[in-house]
PDB file of C-alpha atoms in Angstrom:
ATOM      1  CA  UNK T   6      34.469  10.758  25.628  1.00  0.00           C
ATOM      2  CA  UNK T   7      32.881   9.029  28.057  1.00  0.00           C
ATOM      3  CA  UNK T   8      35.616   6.048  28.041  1.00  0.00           C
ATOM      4  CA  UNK T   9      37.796   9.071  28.241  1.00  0.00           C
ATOM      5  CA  UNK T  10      36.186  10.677  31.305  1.00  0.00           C
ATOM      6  CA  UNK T  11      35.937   7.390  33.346  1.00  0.00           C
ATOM      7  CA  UNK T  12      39.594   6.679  32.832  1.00  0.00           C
ATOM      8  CA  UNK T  13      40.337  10.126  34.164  1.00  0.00           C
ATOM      9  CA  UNK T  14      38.568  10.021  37.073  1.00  0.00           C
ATOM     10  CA  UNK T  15      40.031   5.835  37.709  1.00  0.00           C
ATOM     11  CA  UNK T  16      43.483   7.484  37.493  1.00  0.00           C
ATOM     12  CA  UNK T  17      42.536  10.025  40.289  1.00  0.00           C
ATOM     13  CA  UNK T  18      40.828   7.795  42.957  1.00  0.00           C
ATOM     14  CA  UNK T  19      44.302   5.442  42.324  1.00  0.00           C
ATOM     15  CA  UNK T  20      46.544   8.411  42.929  1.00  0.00           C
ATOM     16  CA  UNK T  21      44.584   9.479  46.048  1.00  0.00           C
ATOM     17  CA  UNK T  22      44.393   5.924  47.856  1.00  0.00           C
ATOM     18  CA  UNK T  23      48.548   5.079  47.227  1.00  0.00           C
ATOM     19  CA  UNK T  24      48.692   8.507  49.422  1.00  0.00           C
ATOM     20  CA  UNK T  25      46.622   7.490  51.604  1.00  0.00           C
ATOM     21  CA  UNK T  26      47.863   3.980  52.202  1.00  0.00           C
ATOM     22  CA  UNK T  27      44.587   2.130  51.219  1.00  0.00           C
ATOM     23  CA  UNK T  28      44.635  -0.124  48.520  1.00  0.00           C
ATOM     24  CA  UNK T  29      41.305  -0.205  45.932  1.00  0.00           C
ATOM     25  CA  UNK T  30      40.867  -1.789  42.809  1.00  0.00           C
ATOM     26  CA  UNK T  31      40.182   0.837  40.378  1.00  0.00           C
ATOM     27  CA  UNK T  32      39.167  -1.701  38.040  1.00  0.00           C
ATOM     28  CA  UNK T  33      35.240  -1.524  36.835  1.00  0.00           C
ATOM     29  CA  UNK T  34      32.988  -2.676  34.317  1.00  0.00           C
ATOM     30  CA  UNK T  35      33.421  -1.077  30.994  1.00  0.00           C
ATOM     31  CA  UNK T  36      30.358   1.086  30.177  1.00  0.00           C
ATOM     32  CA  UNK T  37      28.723   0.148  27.139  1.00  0.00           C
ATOM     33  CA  UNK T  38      26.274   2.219  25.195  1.00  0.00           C
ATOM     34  CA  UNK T  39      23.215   0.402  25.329  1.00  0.00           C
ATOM     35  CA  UNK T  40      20.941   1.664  21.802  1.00  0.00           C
ATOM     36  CA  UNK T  41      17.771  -0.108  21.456  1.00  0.00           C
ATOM     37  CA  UNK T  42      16.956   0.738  17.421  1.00  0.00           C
ATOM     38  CA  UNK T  43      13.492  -1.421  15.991  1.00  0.00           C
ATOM     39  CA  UNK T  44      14.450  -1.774  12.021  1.00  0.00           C
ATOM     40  CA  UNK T  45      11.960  -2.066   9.501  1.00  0.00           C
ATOM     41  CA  UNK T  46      11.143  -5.395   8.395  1.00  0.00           C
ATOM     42  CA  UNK T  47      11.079  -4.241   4.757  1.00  0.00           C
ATOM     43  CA  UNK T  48      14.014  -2.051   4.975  1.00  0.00           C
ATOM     44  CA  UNK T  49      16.481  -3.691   7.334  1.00  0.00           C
ATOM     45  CA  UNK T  50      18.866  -0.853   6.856  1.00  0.00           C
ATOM     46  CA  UNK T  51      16.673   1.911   8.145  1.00  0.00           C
ATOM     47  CA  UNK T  52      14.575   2.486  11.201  1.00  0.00           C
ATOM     48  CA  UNK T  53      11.118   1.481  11.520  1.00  0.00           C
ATOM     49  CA  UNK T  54       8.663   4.517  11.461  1.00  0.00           C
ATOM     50  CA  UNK T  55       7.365   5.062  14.846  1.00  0.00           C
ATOM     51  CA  UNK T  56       3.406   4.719  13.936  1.00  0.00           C
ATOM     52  CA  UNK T  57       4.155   1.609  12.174  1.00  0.00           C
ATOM     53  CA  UNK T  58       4.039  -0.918  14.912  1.00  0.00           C
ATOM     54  CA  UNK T  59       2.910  -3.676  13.272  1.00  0.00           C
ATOM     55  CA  UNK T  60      -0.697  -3.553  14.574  1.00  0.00           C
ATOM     56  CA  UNK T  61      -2.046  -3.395  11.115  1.00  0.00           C
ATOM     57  CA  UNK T  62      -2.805  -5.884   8.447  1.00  0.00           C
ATOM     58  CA  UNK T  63       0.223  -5.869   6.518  1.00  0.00           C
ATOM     59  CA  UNK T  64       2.293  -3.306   8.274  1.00  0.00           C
ATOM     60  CA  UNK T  65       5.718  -4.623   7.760  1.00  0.00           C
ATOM     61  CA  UNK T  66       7.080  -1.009   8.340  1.00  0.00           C
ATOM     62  CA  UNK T  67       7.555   0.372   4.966  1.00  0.00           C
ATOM     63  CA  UNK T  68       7.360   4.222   5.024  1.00  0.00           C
ATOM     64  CA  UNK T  69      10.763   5.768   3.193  1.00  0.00           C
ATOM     65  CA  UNK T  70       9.119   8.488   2.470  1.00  0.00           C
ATOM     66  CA  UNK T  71       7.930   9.176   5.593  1.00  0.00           C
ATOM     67  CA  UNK T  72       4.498   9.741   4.838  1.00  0.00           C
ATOM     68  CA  UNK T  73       2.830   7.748   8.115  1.00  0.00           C
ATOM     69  CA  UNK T  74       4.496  11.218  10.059  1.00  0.00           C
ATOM     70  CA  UNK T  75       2.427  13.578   7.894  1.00  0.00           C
ATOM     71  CA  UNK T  76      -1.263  11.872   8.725  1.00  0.00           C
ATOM     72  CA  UNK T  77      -3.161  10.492  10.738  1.00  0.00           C
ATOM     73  CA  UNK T  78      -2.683   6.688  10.204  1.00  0.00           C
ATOM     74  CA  UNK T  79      -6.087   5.844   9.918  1.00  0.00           C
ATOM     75  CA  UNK T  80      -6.815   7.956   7.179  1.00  0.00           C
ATOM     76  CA  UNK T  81      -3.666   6.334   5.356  1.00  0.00           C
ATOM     77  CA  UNK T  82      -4.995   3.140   5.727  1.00  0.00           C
ATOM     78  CA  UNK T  83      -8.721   3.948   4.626  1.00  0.00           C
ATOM     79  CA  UNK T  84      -7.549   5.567   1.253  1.00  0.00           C
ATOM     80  CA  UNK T  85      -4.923   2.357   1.050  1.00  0.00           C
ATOM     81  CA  UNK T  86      -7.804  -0.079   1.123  1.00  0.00           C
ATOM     82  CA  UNK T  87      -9.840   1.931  -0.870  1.00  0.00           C
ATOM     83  CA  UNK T  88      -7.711   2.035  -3.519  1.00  0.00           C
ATOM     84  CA  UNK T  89      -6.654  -1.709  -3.307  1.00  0.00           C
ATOM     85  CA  UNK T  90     -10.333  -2.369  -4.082  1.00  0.00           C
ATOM     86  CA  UNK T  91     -10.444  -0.231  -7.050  1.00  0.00           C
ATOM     87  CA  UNK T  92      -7.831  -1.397  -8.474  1.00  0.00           C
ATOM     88  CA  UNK T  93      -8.623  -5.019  -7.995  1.00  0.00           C
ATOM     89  CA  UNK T  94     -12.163  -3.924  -9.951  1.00  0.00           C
ATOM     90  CA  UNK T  95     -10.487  -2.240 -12.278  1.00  0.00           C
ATOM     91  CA  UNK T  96      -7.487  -4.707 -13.209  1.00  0.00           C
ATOM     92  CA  UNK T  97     -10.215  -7.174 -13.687  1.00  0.00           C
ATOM     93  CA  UNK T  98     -12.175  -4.776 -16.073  1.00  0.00           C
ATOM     94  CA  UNK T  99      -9.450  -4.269 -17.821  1.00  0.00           C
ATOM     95  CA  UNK T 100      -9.254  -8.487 -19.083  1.00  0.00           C
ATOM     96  CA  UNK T 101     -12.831  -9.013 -18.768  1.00  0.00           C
ATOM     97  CA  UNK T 102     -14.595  -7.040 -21.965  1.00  0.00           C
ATOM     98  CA  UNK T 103     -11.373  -8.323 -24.346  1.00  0.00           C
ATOM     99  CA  UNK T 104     -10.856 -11.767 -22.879  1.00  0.00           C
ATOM    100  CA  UNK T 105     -14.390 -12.790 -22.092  1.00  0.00           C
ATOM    101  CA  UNK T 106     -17.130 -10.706 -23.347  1.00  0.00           C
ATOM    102  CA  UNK T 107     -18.479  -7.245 -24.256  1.00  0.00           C
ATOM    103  CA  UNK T 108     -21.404  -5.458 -25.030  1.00  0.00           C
ATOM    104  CA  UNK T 109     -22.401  -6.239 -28.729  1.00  0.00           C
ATOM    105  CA  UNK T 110     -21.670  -3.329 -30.385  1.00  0.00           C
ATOM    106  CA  UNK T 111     -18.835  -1.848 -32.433  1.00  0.00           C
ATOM    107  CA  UNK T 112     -18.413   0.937 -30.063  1.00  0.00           C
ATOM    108  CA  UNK T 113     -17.874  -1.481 -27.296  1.00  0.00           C
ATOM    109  CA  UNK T 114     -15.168  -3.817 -28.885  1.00  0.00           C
ATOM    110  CA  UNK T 115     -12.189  -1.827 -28.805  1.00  0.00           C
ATOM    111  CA  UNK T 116      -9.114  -4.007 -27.002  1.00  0.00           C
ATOM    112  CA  UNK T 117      -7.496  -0.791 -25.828  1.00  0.00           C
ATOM    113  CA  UNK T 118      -9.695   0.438 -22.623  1.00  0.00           C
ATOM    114  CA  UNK T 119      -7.501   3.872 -23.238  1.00  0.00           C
ATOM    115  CA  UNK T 120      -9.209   4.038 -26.319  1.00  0.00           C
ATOM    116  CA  UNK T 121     -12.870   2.746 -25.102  1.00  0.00           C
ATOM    117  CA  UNK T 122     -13.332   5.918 -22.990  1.00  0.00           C
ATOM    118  CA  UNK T 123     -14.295   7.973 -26.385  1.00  0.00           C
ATOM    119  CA  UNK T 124     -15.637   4.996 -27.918  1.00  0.00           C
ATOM    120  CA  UNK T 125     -18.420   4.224 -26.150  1.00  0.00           C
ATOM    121  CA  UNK T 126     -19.600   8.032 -25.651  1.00  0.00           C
ATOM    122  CA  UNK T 127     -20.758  10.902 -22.810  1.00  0.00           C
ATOM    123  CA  UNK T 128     -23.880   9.056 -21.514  1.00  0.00           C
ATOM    124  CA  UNK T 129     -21.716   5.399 -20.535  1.00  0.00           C
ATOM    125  CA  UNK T 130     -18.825   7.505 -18.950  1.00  0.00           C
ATOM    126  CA  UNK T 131     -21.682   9.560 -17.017  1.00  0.00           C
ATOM    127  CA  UNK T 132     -23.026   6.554 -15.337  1.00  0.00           C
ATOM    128  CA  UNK T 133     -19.922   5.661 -14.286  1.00  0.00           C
ATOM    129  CA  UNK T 134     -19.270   9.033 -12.717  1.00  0.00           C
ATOM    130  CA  UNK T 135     -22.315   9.305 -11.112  1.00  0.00           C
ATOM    131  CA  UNK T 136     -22.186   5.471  -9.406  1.00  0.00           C
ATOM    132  CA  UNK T 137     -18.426   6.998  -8.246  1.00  0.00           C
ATOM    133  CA  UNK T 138     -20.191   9.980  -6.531  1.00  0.00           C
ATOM    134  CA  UNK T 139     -22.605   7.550  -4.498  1.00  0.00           C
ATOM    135  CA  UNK T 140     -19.936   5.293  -3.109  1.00  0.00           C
ATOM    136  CA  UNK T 141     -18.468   8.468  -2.134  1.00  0.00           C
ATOM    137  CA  UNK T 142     -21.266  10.192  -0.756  1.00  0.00           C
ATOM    138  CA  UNK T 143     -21.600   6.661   1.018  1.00  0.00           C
ATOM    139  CA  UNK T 144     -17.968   6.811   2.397  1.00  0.00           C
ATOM    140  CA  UNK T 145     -18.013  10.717   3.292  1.00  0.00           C
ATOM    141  CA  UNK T 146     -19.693   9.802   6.636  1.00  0.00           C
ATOM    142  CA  UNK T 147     -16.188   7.580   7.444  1.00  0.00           C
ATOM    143  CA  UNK T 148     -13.927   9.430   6.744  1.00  0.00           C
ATOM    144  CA  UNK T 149     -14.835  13.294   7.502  1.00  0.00           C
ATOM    145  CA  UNK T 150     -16.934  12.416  10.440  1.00  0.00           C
ATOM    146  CA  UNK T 151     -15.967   9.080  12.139  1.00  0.00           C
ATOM    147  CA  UNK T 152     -12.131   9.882  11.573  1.00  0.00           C
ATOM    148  CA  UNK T 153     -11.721   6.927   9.474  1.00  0.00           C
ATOM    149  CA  UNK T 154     -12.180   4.689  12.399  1.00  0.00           C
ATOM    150  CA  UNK T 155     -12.094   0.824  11.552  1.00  0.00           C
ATOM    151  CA  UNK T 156     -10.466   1.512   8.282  1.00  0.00           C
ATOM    152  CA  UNK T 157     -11.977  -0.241   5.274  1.00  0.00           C
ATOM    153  CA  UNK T 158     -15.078  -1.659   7.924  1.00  0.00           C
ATOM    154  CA  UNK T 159     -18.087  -0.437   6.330  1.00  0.00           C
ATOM    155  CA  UNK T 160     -20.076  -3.138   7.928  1.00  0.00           C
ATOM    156  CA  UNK T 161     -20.704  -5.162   4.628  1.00  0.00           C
ATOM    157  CA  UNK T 162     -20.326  -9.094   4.901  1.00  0.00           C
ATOM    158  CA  UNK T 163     -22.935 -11.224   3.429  1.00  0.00           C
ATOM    159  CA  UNK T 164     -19.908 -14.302   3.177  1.00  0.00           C
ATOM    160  CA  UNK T 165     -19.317 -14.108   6.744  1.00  0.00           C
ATOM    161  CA  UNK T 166     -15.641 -13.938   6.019  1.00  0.00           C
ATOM    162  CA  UNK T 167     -15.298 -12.267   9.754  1.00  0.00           C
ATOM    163  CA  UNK T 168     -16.817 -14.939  11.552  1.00  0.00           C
ATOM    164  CA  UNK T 169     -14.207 -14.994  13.935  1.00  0.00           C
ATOM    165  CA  UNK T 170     -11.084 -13.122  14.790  1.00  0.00           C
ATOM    166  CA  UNK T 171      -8.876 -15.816  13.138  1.00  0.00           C
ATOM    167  CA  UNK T 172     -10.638 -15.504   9.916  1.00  0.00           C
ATOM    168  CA  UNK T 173     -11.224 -11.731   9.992  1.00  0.00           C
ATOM    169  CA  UNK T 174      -7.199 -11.257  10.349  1.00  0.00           C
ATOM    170  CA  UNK T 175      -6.507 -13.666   7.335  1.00  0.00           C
ATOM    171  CA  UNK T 176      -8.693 -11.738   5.142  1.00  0.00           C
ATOM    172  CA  UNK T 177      -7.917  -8.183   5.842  1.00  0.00           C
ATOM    173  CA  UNK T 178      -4.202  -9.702   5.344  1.00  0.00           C
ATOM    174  CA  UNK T 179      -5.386 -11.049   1.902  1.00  0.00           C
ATOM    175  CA  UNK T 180      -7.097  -8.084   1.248  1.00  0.00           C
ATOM    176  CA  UNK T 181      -4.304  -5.642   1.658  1.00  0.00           C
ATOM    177  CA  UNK T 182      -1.709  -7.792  -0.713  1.00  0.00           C
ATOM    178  CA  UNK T 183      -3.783  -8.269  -3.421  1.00  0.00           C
ATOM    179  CA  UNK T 184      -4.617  -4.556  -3.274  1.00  0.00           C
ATOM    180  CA  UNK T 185      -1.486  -3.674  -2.932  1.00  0.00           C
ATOM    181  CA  UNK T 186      -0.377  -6.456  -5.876  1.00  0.00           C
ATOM    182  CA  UNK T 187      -3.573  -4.900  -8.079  1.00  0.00           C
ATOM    183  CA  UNK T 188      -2.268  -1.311  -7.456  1.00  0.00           C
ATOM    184  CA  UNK T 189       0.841  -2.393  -9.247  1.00  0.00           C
ATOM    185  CA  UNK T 190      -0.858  -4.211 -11.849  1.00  0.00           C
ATOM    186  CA  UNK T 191      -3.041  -1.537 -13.064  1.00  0.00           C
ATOM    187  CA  UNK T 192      -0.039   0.986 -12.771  1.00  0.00           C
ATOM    188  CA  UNK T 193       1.401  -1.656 -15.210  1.00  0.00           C
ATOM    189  CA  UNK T 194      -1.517  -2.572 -17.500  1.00  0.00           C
ATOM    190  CA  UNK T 195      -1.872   1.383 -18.204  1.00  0.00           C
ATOM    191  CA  UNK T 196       2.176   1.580 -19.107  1.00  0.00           C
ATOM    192  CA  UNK T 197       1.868  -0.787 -21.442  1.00  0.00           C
ATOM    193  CA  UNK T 198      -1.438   0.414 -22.884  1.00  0.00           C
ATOM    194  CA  UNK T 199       0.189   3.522 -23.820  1.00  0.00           C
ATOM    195  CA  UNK T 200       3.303   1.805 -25.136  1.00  0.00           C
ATOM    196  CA  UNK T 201       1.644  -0.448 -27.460  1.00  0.00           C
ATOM    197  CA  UNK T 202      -1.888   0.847 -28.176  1.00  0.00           C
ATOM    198  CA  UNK T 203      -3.505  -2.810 -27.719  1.00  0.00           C
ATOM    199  CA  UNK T 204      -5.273  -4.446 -25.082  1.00  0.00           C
ATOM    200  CA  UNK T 205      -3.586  -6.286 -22.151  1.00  0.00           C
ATOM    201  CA  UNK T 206      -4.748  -9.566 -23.619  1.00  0.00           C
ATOM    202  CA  UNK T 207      -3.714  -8.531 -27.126  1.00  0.00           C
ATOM    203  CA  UNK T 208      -0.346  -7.641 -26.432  1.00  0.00           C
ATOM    204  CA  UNK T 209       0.612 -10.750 -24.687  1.00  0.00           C
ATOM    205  CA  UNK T 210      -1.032 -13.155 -27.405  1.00  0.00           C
ATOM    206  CA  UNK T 211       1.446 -10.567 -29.792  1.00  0.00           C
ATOM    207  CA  UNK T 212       4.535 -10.992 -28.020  1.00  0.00           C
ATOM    208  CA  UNK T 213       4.890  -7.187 -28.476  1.00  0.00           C
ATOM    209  CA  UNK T 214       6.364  -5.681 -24.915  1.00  0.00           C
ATOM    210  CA  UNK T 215       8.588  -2.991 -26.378  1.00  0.00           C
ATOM    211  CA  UNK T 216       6.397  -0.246 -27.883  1.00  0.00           C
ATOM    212  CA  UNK T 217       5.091   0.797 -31.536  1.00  0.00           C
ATOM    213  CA  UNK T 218       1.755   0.802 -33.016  1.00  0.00           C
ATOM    214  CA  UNK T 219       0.040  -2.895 -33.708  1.00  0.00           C
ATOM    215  CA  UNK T 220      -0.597  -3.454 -37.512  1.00  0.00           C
ATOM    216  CA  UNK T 221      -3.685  -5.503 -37.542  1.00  0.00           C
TER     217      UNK T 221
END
């Protein structure tokens, strides 16, 4: 339309200069549309969500769902790194009691955690709920009153891994994709669990991937 337009209006100033005797070059520089699109790193194909600017740990702009429009983006990021960390506790508690130790009783020496939630009784899974409700008691502050500012900083470092800038960037980076990688492992771990009805460390020393109750 517009190529359409300018061609138009070249046509008329031509028409109106050979009447009047002048001679002009109609001639002019062909207008280009000039779209400036930033694509997603992770999704070259689509366009990179406009909160995700790559000022995060690990932002490599993957939102197809959208999701960074819906809330604020340091609340996203708090309950991302909060999960990370559970699941990196909890992928490793899931190998620990079968491929290290346990607690010397019968009740504590089943390989299937599914199964060890019944086994080991109300007054074990009670603790655990209880130390749950402190670290969120401890977090409620954060996140309902601070706005989730400095998400994941809770001002815990005995290691000094944030020394310095450098170092503080490479572990937040660390942090985030081995979260991310135990997210997916745990996701995994509990598939599989219900498939085959053995522990993680069971089922691989088996060979059995595919399903079906384990006859001992």
């Amino acid at each position: 339309m517009i190529a359409f337009v300018s061609g138009f209006a070249g046509a008329s100033v031509a028409r109106s200069n050979a009447f009047s005797g002048t001679s002009v070059s109609t001639r002019s520089a062909p207008v280009v549309a000039n779209v400036s699109m930033s694509m997603s790193k992770s999704i070259p194909y689509m366009e990179r969500p406009a909160k995700l600017d790559g000022s995060l740990p690990g932002d490599v702009g993957f939102d197809p769902l959208g999701i960074s429009n819906m809330f604020e983006l340091d609340f996203l990021r708090e309950a991302e790194v909060k999960h990370g960390r559970i699941c990196m506790l909890a992928i490793v508690g899931w190998v620990f009691p079968e491929m290290v130790y346990h607690l010397p009783n019968a009740a504590y020496s089943v390989t299937n955690p599914l199964y060890a939630v019944p086994s080991v009784g109300f007054l074990p899974c009670i603790q655990i709920l209880l130390f749950m409700a402190v670290c969120e008691a401890a977090a409620y502050k954060k996140v309902y009153e601070q706005n989730c500012e400095n998400p994941g900083d809770f001002g815990i470092d005995p290691l000094g891994f944030s020394k310095t800038p450098e170092r503080k960037a490479h572990y937040q980076l660390a942090e985030i994709k081995n979260g991310r990688l135990a997210m997916i492992a745990i996701g995994g771990a509990i598939h599989h669990a219900l498939l085959t009805n053995v522990g993680l460390w069971e089922q691989i020393q088996s060979g059995m991937y595919t399903g079906g109750y384990y006859i001992h």
